[in-house]
PDB file of C-alpha atoms in Angstrom:
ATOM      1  CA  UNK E   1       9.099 -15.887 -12.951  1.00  0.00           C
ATOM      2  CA  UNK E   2       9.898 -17.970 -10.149  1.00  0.00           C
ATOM      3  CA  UNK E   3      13.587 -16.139  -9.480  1.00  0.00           C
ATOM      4  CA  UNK E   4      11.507 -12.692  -9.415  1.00  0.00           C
ATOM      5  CA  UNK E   5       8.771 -14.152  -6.664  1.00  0.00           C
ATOM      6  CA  UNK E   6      11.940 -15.494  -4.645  1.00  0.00           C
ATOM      7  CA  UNK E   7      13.834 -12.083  -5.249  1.00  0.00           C
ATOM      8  CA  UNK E   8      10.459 -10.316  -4.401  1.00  0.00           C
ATOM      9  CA  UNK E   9       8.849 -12.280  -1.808  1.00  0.00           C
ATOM     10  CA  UNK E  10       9.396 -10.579   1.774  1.00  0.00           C
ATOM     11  CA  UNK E  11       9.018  -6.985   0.191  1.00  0.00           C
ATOM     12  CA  UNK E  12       5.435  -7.846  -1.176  1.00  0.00           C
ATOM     13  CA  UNK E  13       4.295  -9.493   1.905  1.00  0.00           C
ATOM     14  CA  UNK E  14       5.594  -6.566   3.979  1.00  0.00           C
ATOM     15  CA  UNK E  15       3.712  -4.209   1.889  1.00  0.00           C
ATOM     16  CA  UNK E  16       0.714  -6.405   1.567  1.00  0.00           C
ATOM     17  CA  UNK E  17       0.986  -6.395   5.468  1.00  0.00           C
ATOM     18  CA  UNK E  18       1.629  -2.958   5.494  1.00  0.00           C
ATOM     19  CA  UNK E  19      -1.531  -1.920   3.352  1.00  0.00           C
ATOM     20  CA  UNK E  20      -4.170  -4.725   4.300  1.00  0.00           C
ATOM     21  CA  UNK E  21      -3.369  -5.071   8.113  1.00  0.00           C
ATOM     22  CA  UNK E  22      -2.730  -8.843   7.411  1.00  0.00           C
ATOM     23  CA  UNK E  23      -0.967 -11.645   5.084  1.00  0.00           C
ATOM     24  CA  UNK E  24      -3.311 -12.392   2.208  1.00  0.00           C
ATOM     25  CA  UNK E  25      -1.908 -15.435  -0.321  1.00  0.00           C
ATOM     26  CA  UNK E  26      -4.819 -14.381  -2.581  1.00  0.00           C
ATOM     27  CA  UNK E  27      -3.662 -10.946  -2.961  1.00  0.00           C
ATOM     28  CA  UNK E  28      -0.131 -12.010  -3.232  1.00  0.00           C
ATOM     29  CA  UNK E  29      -0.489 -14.849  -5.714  1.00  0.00           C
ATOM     30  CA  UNK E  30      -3.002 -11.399  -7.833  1.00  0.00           C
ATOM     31  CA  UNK E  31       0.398  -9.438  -7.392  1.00  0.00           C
ATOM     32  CA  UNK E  32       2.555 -12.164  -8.976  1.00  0.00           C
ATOM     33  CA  UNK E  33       0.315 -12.932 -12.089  1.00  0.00           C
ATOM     34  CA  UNK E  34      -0.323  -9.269 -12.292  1.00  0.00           C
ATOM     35  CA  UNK E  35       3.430  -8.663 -12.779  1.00  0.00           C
ATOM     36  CA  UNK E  36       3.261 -11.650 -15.080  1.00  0.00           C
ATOM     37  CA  UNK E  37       1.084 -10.056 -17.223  1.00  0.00           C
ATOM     38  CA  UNK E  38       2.041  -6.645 -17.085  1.00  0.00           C
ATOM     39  CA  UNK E  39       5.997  -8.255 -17.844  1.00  0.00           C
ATOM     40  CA  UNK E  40       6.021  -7.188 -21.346  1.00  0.00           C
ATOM     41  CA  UNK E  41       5.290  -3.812 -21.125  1.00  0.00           C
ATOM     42  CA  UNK E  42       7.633  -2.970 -18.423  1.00  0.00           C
ATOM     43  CA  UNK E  43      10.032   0.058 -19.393  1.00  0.00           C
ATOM     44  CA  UNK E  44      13.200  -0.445 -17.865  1.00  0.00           C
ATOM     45  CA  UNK E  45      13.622   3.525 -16.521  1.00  0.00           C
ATOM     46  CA  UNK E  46      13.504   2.817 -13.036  1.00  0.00           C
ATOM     47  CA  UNK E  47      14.216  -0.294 -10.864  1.00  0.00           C
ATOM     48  CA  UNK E  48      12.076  -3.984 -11.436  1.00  0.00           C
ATOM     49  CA  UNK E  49      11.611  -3.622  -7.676  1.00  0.00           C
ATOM     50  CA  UNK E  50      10.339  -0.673  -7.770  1.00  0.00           C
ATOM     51  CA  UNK E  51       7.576  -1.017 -10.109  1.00  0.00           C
ATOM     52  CA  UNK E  52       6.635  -4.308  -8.850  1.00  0.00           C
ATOM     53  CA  UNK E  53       6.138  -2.698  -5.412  1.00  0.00           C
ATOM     54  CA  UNK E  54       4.208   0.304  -7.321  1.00  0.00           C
ATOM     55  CA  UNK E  55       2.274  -2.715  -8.373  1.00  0.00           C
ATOM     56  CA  UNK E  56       1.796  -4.064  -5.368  1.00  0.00           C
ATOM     57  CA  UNK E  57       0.459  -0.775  -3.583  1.00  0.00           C
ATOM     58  CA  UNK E  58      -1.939  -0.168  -6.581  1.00  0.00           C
ATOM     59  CA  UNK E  59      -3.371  -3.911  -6.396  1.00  0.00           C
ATOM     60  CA  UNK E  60      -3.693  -3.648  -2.519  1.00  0.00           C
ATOM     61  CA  UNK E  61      -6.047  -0.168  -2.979  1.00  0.00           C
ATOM     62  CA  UNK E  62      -8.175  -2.136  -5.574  1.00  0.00           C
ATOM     63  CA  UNK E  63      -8.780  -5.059  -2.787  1.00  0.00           C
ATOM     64  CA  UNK E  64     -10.660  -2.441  -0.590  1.00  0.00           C
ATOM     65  CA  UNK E  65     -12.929  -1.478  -3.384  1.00  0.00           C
ATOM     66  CA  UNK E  66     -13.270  -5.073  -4.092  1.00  0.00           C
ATOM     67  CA  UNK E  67     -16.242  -6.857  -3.190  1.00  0.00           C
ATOM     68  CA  UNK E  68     -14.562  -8.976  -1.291  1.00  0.00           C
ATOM     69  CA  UNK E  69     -13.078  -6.862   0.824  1.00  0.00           C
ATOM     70  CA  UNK E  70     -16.504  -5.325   1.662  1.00  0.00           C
ATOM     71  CA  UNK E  71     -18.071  -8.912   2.192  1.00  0.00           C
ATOM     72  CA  UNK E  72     -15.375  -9.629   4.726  1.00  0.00           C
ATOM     73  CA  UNK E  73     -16.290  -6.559   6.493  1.00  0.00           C
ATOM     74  CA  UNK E  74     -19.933  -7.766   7.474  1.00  0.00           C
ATOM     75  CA  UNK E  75     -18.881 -10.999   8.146  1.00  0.00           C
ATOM     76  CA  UNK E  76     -17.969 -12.244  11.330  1.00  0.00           C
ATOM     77  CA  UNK E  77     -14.244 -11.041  11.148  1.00  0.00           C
ATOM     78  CA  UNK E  78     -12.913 -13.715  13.607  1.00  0.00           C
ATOM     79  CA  UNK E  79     -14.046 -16.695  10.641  1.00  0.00           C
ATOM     80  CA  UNK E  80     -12.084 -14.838   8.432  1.00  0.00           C
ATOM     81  CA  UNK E  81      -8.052 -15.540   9.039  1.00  0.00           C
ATOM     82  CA  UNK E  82      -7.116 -14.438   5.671  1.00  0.00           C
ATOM     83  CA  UNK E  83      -8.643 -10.731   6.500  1.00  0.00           C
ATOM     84  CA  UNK E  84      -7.871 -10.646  10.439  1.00  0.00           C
ATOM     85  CA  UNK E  85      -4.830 -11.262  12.868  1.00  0.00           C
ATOM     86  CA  UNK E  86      -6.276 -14.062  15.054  1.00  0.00           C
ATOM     87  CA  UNK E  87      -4.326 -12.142  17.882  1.00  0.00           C
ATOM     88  CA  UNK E  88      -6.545  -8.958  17.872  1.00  0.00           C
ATOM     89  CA  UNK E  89      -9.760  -8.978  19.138  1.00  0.00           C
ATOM     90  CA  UNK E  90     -13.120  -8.742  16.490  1.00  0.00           C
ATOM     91  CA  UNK E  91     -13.394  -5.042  17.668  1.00  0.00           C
ATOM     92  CA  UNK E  92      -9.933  -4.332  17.717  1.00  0.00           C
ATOM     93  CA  UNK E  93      -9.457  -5.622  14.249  1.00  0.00           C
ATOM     94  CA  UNK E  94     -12.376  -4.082  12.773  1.00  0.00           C
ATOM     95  CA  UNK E  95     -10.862  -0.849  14.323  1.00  0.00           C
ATOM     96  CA  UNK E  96      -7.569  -1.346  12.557  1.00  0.00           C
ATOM     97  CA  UNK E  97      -9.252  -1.860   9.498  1.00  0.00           C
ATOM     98  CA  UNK E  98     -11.075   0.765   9.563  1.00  0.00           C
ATOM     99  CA  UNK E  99      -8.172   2.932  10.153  1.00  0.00           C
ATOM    100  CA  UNK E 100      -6.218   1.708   7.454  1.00  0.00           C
ATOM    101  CA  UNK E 101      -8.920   2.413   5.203  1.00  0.00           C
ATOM    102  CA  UNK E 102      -9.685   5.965   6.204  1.00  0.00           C
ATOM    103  CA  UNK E 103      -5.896   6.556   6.081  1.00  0.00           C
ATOM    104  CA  UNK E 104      -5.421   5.511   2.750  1.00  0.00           C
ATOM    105  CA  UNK E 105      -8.216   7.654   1.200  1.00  0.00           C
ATOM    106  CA  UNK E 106      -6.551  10.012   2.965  1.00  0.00           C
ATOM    107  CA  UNK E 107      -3.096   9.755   0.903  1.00  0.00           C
ATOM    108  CA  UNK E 108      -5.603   9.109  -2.346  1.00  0.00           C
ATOM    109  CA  UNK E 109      -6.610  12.687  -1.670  1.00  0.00           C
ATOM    110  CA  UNK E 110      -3.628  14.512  -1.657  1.00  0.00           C
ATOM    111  CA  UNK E 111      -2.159  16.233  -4.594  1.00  0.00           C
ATOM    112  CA  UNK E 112      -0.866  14.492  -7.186  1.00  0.00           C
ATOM    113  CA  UNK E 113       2.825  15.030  -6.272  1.00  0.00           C
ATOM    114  CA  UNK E 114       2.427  14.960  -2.496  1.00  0.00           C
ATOM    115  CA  UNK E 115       1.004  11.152  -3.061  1.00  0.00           C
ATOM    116  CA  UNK E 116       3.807  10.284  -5.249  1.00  0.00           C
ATOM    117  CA  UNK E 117       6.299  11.439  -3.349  1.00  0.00           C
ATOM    118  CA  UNK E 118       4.513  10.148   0.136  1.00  0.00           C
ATOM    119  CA  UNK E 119       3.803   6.845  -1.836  1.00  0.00           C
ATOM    120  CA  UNK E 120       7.479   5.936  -2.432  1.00  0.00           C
ATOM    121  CA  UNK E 121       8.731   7.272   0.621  1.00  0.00           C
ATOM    122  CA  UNK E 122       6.120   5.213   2.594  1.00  0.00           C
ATOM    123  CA  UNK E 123       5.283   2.812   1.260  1.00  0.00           C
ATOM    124  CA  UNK E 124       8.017   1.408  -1.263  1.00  0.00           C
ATOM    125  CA  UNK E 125      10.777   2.255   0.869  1.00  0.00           C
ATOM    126  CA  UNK E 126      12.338   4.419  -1.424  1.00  0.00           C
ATOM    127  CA  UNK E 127      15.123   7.161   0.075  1.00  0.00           C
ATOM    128  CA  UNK E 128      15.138  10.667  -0.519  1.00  0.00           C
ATOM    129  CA  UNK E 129      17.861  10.581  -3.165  1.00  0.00           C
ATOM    130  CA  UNK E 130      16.177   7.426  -4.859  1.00  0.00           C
ATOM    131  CA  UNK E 131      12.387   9.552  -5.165  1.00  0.00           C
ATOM    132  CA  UNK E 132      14.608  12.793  -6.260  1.00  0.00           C
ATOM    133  CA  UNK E 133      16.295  10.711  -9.013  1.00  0.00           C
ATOM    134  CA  UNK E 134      12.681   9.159 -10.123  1.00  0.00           C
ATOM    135  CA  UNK E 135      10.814  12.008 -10.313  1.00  0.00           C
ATOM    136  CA  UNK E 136      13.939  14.638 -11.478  1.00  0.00           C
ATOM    137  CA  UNK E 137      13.172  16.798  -8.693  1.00  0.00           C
ATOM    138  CA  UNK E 138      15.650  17.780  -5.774  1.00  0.00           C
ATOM    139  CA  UNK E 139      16.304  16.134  -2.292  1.00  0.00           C
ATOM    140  CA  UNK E 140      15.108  19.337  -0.635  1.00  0.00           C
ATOM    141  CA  UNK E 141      11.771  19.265  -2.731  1.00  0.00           C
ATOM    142  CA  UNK E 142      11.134  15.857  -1.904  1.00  0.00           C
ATOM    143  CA  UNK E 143      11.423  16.393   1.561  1.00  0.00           C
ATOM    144  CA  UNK E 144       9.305  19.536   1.067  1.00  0.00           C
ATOM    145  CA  UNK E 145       6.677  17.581  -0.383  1.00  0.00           C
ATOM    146  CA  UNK E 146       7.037  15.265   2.421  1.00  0.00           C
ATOM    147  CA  UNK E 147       6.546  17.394   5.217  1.00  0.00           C
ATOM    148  CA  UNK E 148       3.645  19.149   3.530  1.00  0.00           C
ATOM    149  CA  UNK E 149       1.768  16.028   2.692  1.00  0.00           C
ATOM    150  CA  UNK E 150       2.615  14.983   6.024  1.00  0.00           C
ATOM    151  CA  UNK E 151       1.063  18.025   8.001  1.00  0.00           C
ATOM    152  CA  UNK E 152      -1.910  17.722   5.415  1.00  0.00           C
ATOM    153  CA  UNK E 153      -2.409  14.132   6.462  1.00  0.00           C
ATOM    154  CA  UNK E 154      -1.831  14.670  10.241  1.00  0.00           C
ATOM    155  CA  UNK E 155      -4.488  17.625   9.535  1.00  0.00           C
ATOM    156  CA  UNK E 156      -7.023  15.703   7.987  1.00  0.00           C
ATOM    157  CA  UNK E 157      -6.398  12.256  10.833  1.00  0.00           C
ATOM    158  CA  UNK E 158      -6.229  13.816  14.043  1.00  0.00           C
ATOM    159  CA  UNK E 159      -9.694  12.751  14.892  1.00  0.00           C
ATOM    160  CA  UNK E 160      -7.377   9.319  14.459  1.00  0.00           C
ATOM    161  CA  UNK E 161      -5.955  10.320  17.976  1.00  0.00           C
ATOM    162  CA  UNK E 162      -8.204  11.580  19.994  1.00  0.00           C
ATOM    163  CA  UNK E 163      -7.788  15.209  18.560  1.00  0.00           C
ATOM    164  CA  UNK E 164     -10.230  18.029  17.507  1.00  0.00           C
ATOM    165  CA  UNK E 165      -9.743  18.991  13.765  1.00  0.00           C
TER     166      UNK E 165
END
C-alpha cells in the first residue's frame, strides 16, 4: 500500500485541491483506506490510476454532503486551516467555496454521459483518446460530449460571471 500512496500522492492532492479548494490530510488519508478497502474488488479493465482518481473525485463529492463540511461552513472559516487557504480572505474563501460547490452540482446534473465524459476529461486528466478507449466511443464523440456539456455548464453558471442567464 505504501508504493501505491507514493505512486499516487501528488495526483490525489491535486485533485483533492482541485475539488475542495484546499489540502485536506483527512480526506486524503479517507482516499487511501478507501482504496485499501475497495483493493480487492478492483477489476483490472482500465488503469489503477484511474480508478483511484475516480475514487478520489467520488470521496471529495461525499465531503460536501458531509456534516463536516457543513459545520465548517458556519464556523468562523479563518480557525479552520484544514477547510481555508490562510491567504484568502474569510469572504473571499467563503466565496470560493461556494463556487465550487454550486459548480459541482452543476456537473452532478448533467446527463449521464456528458458527466462521465466531463468527469475524466476534467477532472482525472484523462485525454481524448484515453476517455474514447474507456468508454468505446469515438474521439469526435467525446469531444462532442465535451463541448455540449460544456455550453450546458457555461449556460447554467453564467450568473458565476457577472452574466444574465
Amino acid at each position: 500500500m505504501e508504493k501505491i500512496i507514493q505512486q499516487n500522492r501528488s495526483r490525489i492532492r491535486a485533485i483533492i485541491k482541485r475539488m475542495t479548494g484546499s489540502f485536506n490530510e483527512d480526506l486524503e488519508q479517507e482516499i487511501y483506506l478507501k482504496t485499501w478497502e475497495n483493493l480487492p474488488s478492483y477489476k483490472e479493465k482500465g488503469k489503477f490510476a484511474a480508478w483511484m482518481s475516480a475514487l478520489a473525485v467520488n470521496l471529495c463529492r461525499d465531503y460536501f454532503r458531509s456534516k463536516e463540511y457543513q459545520t465548517a461552513l458556519r464556523q468562523n472559516p479563518l480557525e479552520n486551516e484544514e477547510i481555508l487557504a490562510p491567504q484568502l480572505s474569510q469572504e473571499e474563501e467563503l466565496t470560493s467555496l461556494q463556487r465550487q460547490k454550486i459548480i459541482l452540482k452543476a456537473v452532478n446534473r448533467l446527463p449521464k454521459k456528458m458527466r462521465k465524459v466531463i468527469v475524466l476529461y476534467e477532472f482525472e486528466e484523462m485525454s481524448y483518446a484515453q476517455i474514447a478507449q474507456k468508454e468505446k466511443i469515438s474521439e469526435g464523440t467525446v469531444k462532442s460530449r465535451l463541448f455540449a456539456a460544456r455550453k450546458i455548464l457555461a449556460q447554467q453558471l453564467s450568473f458565476l460571471k457577472g452574466e444574465e442567464k
